[in-house]
XYZ file of C-alpha atoms in Angstrom:
566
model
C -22.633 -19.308 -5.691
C -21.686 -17.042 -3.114
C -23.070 -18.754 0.410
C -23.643 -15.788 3.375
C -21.587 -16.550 6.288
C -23.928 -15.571 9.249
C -27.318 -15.312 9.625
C -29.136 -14.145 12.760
C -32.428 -14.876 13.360
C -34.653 -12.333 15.828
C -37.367 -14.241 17.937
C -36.995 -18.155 19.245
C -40.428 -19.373 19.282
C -42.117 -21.320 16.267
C -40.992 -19.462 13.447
C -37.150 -18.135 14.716
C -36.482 -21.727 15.837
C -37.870 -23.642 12.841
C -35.834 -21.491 10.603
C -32.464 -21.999 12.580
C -33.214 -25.802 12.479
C -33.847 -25.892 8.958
C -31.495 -23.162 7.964
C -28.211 -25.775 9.469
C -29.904 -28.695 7.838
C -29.143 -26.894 4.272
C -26.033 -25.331 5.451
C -23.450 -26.751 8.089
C -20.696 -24.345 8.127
C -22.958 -20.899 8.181
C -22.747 -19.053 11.446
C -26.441 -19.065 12.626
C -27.419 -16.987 16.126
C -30.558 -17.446 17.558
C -31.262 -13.852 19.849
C -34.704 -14.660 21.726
C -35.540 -11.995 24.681
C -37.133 -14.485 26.827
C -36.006 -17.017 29.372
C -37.186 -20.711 26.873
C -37.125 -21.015 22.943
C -39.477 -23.404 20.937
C -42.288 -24.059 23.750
C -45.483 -24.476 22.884
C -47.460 -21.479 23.153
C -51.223 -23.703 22.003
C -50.551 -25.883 25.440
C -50.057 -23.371 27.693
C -53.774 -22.766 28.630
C -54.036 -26.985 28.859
C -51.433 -26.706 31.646
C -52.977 -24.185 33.689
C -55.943 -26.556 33.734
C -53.700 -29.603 34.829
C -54.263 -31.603 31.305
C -50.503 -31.128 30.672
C -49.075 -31.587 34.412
C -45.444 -31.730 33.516
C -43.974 -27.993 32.106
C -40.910 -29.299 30.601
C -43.506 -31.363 28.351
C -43.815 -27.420 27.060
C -40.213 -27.074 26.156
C -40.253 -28.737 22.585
C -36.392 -27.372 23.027
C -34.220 -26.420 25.524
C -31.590 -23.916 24.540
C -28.801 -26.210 25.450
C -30.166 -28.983 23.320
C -30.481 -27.216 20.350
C -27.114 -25.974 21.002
C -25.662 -29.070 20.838
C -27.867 -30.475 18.309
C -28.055 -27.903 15.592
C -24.599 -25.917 16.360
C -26.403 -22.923 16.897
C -25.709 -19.748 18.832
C -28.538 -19.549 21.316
C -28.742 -16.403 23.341
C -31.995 -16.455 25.754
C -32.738 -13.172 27.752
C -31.262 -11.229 25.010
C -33.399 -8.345 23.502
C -33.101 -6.659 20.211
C -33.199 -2.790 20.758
C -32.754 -1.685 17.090
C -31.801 -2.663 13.556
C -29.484 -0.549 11.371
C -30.219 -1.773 7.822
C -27.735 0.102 6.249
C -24.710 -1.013 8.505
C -26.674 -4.442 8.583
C -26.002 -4.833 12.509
C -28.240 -5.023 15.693
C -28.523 -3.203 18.662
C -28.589 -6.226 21.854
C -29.431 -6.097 25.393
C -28.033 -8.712 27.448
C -30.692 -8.755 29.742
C -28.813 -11.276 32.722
C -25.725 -9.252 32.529
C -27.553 -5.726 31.740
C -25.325 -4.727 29.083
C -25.445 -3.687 26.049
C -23.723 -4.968 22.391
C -23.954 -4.924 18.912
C -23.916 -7.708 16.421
C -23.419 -7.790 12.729
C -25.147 -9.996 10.453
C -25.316 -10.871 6.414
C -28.742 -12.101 6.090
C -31.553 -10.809 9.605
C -34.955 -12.802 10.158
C -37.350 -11.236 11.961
C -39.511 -13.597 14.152
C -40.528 -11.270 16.940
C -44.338 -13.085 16.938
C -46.977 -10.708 18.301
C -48.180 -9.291 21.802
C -50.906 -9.651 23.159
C -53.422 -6.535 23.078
C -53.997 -4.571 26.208
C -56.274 -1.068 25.695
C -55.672 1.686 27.923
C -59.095 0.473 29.662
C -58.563 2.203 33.635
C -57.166 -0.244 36.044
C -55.823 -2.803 33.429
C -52.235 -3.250 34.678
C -54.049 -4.022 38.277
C -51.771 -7.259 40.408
C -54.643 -10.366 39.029
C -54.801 -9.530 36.087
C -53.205 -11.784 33.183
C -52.234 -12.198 29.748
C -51.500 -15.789 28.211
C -48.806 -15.711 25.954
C -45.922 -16.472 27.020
C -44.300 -19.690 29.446
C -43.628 -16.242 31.657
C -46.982 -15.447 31.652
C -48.269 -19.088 32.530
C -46.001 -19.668 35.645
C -47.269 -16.523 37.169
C -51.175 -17.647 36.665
C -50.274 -21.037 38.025
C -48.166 -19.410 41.001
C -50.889 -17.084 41.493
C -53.681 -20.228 41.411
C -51.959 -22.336 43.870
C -51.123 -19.631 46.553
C -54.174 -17.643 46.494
C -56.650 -20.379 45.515
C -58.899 -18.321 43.583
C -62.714 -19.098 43.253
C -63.938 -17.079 40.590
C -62.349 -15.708 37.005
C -63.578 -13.326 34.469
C -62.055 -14.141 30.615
C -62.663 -10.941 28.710
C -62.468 -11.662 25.136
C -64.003 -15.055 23.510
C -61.361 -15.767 20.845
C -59.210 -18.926 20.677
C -57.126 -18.593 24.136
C -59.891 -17.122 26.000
C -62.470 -19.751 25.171
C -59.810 -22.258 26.344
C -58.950 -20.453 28.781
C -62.320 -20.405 29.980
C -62.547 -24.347 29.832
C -59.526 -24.959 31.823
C -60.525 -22.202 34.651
C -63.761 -24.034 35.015
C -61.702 -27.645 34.917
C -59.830 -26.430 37.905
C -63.169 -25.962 40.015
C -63.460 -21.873 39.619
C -66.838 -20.114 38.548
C -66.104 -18.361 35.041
C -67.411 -15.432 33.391
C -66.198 -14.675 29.802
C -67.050 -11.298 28.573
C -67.006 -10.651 24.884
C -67.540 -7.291 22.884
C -69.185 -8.916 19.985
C -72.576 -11.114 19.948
C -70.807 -14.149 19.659
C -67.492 -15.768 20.588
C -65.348 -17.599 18.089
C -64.480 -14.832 15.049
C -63.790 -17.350 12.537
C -67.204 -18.816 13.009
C -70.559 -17.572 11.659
C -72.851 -16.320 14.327
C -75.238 -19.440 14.305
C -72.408 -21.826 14.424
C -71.077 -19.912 16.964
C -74.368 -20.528 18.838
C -73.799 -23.981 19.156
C -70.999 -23.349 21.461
C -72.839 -20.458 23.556
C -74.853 -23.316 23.950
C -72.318 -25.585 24.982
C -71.088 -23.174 27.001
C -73.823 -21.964 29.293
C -74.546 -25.876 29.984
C -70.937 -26.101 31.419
C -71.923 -23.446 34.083
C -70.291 -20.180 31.972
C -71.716 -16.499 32.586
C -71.397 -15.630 29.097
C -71.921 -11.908 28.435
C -71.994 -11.163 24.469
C -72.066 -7.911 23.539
C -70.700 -6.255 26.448
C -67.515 -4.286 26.608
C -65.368 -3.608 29.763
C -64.542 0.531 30.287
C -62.990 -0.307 33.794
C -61.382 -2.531 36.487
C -61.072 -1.786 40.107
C -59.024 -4.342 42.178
C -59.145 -4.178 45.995
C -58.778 -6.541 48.405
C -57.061 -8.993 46.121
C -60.780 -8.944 44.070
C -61.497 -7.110 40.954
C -64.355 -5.416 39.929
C -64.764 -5.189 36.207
C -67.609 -2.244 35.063
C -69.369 -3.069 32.179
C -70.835 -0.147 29.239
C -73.841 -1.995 29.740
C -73.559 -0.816 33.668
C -73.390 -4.046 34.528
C -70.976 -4.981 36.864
C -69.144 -8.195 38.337
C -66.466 -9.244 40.849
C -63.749 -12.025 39.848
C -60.568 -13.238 42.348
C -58.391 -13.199 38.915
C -58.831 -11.818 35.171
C -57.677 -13.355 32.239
C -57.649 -10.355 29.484
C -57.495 -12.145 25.487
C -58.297 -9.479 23.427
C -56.661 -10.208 20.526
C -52.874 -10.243 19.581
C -51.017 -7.050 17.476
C -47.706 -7.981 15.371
C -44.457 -7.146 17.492
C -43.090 -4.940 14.863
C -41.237 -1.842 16.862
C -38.121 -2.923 16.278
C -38.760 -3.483 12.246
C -40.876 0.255 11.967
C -37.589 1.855 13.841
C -36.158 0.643 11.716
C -37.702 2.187 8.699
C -38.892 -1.558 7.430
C -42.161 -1.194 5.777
C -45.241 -2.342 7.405
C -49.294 -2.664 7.010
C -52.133 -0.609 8.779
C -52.227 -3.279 11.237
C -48.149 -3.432 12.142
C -47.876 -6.309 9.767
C -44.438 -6.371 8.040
C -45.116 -6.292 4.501
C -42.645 -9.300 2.530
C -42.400 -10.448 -0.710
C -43.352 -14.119 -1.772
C -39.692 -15.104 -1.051
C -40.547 -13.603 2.355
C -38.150 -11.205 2.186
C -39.057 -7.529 3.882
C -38.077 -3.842 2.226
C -34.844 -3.934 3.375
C -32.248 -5.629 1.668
C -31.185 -8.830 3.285
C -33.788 -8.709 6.165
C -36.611 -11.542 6.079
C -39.651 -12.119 8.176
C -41.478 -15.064 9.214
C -44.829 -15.912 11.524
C -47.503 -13.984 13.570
C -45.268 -10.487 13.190
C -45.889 -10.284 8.825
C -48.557 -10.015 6.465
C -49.545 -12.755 4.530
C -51.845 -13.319 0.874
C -55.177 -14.946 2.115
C -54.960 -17.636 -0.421
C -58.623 -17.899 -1.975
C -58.871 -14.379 -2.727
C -55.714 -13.261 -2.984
C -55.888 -10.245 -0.364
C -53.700 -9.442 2.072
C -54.298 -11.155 6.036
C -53.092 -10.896 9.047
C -53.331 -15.080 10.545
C -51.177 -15.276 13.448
C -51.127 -18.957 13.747
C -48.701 -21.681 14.535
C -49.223 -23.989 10.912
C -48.218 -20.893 8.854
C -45.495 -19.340 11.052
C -43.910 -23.089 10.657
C -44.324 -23.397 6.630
C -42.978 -19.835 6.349
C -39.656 -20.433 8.184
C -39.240 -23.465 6.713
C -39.343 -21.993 3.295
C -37.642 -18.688 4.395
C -34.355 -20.858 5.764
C -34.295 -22.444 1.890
C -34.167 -18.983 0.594
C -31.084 -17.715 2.865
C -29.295 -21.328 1.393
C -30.110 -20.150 -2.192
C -33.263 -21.689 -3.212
C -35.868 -19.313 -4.834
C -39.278 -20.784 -3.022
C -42.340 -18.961 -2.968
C -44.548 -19.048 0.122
C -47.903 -19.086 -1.120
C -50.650 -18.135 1.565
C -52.574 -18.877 4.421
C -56.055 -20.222 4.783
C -56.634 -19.683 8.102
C -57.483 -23.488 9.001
C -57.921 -24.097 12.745
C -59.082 -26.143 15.022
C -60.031 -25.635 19.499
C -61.873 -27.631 21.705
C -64.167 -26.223 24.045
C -65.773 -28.089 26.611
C -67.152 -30.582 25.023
C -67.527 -29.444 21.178
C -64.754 -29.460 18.870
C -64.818 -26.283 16.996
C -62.835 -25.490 13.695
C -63.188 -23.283 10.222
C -61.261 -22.959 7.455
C -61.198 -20.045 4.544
C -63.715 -17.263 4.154
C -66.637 -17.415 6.709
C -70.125 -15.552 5.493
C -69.663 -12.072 8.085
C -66.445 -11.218 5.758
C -68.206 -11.938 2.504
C -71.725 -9.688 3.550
C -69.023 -7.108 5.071
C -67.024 -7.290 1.404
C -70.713 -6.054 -0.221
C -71.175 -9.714 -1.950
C -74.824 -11.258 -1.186
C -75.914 -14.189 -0.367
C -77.809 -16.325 -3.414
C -76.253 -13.749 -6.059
C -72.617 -13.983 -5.003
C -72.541 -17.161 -2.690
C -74.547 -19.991 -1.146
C -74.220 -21.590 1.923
C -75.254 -25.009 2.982
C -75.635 -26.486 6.551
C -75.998 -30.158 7.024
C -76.160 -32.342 10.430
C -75.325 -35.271 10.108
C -73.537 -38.312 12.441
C -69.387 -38.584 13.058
C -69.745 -42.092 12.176
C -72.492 -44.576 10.935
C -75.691 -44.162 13.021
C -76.080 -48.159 14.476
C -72.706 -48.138 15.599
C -72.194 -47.404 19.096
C -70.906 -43.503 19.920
C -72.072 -41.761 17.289
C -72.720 -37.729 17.640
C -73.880 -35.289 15.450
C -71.802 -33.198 13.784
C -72.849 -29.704 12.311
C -71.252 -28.526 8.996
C -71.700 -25.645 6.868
C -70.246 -24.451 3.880
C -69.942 -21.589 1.488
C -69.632 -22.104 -1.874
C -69.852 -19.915 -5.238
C -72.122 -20.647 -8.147
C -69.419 -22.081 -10.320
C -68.966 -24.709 -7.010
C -65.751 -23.163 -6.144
C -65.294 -23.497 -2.512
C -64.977 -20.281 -0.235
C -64.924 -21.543 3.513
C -66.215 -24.232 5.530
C -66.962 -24.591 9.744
C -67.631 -27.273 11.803
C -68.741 -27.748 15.106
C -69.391 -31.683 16.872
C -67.773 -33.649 19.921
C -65.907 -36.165 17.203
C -64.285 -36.112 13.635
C -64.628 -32.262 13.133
C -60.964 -31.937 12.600
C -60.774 -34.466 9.973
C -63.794 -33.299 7.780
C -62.533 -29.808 8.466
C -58.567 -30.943 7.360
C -60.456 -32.903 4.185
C -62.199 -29.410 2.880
C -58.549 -27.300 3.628
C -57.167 -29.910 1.409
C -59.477 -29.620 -1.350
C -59.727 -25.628 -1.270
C -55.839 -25.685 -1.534
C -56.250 -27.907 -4.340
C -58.217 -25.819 -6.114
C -61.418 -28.214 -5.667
C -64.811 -27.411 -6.083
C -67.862 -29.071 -4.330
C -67.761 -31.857 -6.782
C -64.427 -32.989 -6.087
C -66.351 -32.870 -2.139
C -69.012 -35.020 -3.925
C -66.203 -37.808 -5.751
C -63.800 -37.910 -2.699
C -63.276 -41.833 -1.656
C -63.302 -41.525 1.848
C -62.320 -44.209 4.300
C -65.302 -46.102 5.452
C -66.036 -48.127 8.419
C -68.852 -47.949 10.824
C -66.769 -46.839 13.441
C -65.315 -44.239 11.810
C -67.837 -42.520 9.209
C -70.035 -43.350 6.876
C -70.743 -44.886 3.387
C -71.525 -41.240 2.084
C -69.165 -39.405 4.453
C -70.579 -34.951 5.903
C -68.379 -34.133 3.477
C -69.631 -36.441 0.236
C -72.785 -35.199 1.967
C -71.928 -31.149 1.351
C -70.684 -31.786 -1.806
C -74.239 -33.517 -2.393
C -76.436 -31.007 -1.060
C -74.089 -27.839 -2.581
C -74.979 -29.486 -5.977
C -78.234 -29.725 -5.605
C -78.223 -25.942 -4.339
C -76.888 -25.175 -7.402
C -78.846 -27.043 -9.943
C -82.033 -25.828 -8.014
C -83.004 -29.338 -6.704
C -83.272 -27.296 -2.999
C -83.569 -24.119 -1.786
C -82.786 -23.791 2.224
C -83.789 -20.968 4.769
C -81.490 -20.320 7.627
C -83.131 -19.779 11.180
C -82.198 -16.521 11.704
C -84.294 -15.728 8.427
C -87.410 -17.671 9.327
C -87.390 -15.842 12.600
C -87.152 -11.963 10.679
C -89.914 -13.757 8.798
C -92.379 -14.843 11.599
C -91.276 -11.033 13.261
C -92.884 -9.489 10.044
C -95.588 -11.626 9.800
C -96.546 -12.868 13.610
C -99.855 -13.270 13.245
C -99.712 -14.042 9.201
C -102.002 -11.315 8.100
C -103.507 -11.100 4.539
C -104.183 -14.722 3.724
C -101.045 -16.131 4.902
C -97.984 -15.503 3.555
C -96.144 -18.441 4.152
C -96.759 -21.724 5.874
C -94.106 -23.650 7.656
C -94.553 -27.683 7.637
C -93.395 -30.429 10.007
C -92.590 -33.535 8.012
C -91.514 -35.678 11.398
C -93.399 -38.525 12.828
C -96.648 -37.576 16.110
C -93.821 -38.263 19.072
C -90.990 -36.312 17.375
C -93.475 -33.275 17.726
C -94.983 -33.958 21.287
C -91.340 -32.947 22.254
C -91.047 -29.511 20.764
C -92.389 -27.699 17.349
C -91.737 -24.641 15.665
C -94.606 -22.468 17.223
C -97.341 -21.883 14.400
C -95.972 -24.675 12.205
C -98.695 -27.282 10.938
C -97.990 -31.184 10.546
C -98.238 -33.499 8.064
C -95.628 -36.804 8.494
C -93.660 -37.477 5.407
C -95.170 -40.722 4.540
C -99.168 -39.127 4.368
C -98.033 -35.704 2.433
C -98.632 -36.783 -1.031
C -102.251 -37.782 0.270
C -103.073 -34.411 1.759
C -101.037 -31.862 -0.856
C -104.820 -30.463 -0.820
C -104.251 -29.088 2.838
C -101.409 -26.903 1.546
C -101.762 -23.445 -1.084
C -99.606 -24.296 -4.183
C -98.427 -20.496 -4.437
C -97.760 -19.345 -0.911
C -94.086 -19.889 0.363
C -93.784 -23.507 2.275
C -91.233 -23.814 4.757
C -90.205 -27.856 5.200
C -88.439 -28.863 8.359
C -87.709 -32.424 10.106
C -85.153 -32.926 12.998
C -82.169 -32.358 10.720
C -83.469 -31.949 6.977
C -83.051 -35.229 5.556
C -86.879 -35.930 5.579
C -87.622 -32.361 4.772
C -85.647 -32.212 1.372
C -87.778 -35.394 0.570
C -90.749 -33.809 1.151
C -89.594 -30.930 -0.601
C -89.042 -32.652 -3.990
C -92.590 -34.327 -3.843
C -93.778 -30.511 -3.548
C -91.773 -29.337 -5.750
C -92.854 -32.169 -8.528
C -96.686 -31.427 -7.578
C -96.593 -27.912 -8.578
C -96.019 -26.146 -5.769
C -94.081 -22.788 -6.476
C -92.204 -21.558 -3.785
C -90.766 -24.310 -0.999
C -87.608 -24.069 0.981
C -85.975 -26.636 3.582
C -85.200 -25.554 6.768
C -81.368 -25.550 7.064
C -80.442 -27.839 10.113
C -84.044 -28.495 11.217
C -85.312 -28.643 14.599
C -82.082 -29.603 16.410
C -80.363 -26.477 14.880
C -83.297 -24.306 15.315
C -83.833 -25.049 19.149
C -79.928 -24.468 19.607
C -80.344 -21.392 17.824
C -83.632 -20.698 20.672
C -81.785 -22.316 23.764
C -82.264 -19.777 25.985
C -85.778 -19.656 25.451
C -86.263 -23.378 26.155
């Protein structure tokens, strides 16, 4: 089989690097050059927020690999501060500057990967390129925040966008003592996440001392003074000593559309399953292509780390010959913030409404609370999990939110959904047990358990945000009342908060007062996380009573869902 002599890869980060490594580990006498346009190849781009809030002190714990190392290691042509002006296809060479030397040269090549990542987005919002103002992207990009931090000693930040990097970005700013603001277009922060999981960490949020301004978007900054003033389409206005701007990343495709390589709507360079692009001999790997969201089968854009690693691994095997197919993304991730762990993986429930499908035709969700670990054991915290699920118990998305084992249950789930699992493979995993580490029926046995039951029409939940449309239709329950909503918990459990109009009967005296409730009006069940309530709502159920749903998540969800009125 004829072998390619020379390969050069575009890009050093995660997915350029990974494919160099892996690309001499098939092949030792191929002539591999790595062309990346800034200063450090493989860092890591997820720690660079952690080290601008002094978690990660040392920077060269950044540097996964130093040019000279992997030099020496892998036998690799390493050229830093090189840039790639342009690709000619058809001659198959490049166009580089040398950025050190300021010159410009041309290299040929047999086989071209194109690992150029993505940039971060900046909108042509007035006074956006102002002197404190900063993207986080690149080790570049982190040295001047932290040079910036420790000669001007700023009090005060604004984060403008509530994605991934600005919601840890937002954490670290307020580790290192400064008063934060994060502004976010949408109503909630966190994309992946539904809006009322995504509550749980506005929550979270606002009790670590954030200004968090939902719904908001930013049509100006003024800096003077070293201060800048960021106007608001509300009309709202606020002053920060520095601005972190994470609106979102775009694919850094230039190069590839110059170069007549086909791309997406979005700058996404289209590839094949061998993750090859239009042009022949020219591959693609990581944030900069378009990949198959792997439960339905569409096409994504996921610009994350786990992916841009698979893909280069598999892309390298095809340059040495193999024929490997790179099947997807899921999306799985995983950030902390403050002190909730928050992670999703698959299809939330905003893309399946926006799609046209609707909820208890096309889809169910379920939302359970329940414990990281077994309840007497010292440390335990609640966890909140919700899934979506289709009527045939094939598994569309999950997200979790809790200050311990999130990323485990939410790793379990990916597993399963890549699988091919349905909720009752959820309901049959063996999970390790231990009191200090989960329980005998483990959140996710416990999903699997209530999606079943869902589905066999053993339960039917409401979500909060429904009860409360309900209660605005009906506030004063007109008409013989249209619905009653009943606490199941104990006299104490109430004294500390209700659901306003609710009416209270404990668990262990309901089958002795049924008489108190009307068999054909809707009843609404809720305890302090819907364990009690489902009980109660199977002795209902079994009495004759017609229409009874549980309140998904109980009290504890439904006052996070009404924290700022408490």
């Amino acid at each position: 089989m004829h072998m390619s002599r020379k390969t050069v890869i575009i890009g050093g980060v995660a997915g350029g690097a990974t494919t160099a490594a892996r690309l001499r580990r098939r092949v030792e006498d191929m002539e591999i050059v790595l062309i990346e346009k800034g200063d450090n190849i493989s860092y890591a781009n997820c720690g660079l927020p952690y080290y601008i809030g002094g978690i990660i002190n040392d920077r060269n714990e950044l540097l996964l690999q130093t040019p000279e190392a992997m030099r020496t290691k892998f036998n690799i042509d390493i050229r830093v501060a090189n840039e790639v002006t342009a690709i000619d296809t058809r001659g198959k060479r490049i166009t580089v500057t040398d950025k050190k030397a300021g010159t410009e040269y041309t290299e040929t090549y047999d086989n071209l990967v194109i690992a150029t990542g993505s940039v971060p987005f900046k909108p042509p919002i007035p006074g956006i390129d102002g002197e404190n103002l900063f993207t986080v992207w690149t080790i570049a990009d982190t040295d001047l925040i932290k040079s910036f931090v420790g000669q001007r000693q700023p009090k005060s930040a604004a984060v403008i966008g509530g994605g991934f990097i600005g919601l840890e970005m937002a954490e670290n700013l307020r580790a290192a003592g400064l008063k934060v603001s994060l502004i976010e277009r949408e109503n909630q922060v966190m994309p992946p996440f539904d809006y009322e999981m995504a509550e749980l960490l506005h929550e979270n949020m606002r009790a670590n001392q954030v200004d968090l301004i939902l719904g908001d978007t930013v049509n100006a900054f003024h800096s003077q003074n070293g201060r800048t003033t960021i106007h608001l389409d509300s009309g709202r206005s606020l002053t920060a000593d520095m601005v972190i701007l994470s609106l979102g990343v775009r694919p850094n495709s230039r190069i590839a559309r110059d170069a007549g390589i086909a791309l997406n709507k979005a700058g996404g360079i289209i590839v094949d399953e061998f993750l090859k692009t239009s042009a022949e001999d020219v591959y693609a790997v990581g944030d900069v292509i378009e990949v198959t969201e792997y439960i339905t089968g569409k096409t994504a854009m996921i610009p994350l780390a786990g992916p841009a690693n698979k893909q280069a691994r598999i892309c390298a095997d095809n340059i040495a010959g193999d024929k490997t197919a790179y099947h997807g993304a899921m999306g799985t991730s995983v950030a902390k913030i403050f002190d909730l762990t928050a992670a999703s993986t698959g299809l939330n429930e905003k893309s399946l409404i926006s799609a046209g499908l609707v909820k208890g035709i096309d889809y169910e969700t379920v939302l359970v609370n329940q414990k990281s670990h077994a309840g007497y054991y010292p440390g335990s915290v609640p966890i909140t999990l919700k899934l979506i699920f289709n009527k045939n118990g094939g598994i569309l998305g999950a997200q979790i939110s809790g200050q311990d084992g999130v990323d485990k249950r939410i790793d379990t789930i990916a597993s399963v959904i890549h699988m091919k699992g349905t909720i009752y493979d959820l309901e049959e995993l063996e999970l390790a047990y231990a009191p200090p580490f989960s329980s005998a029926k483990d959140p996710v046995n416990m999903l699997g358990f209530v999606a079943e039951n869902v589905i066999n029409h053993l339960v039917s939940f409401i979500c909060v945000h429904e009860l409360d449309q309900l209660s605005r239709i009906n506030p004063d329950k007109p008409d013989g009342e249209s619905y009653t909503v009943l606490d199941v918990r104990e006299i104490p459990e109430r004294l500390e908060s209700a659901i306003p109009g609710s009416i209270h009967i404990p668990l262990g005296e309901l089958r002795l007062r049924l008489d108190e409730l009307v068999r054909d009006e809707l009843i609404i069940v809720y305890c302090a996380i819907g364990v009690r309530a489902y009980n109660a709502a199977r002795i209902l159920m079994q009495c004759g009573f017609k229409h009874v749903k549980v309140l998904s998540g109980g009290i504890t969800f439904y006052n996070s869902m009404h924290h700022r009125k408490l």
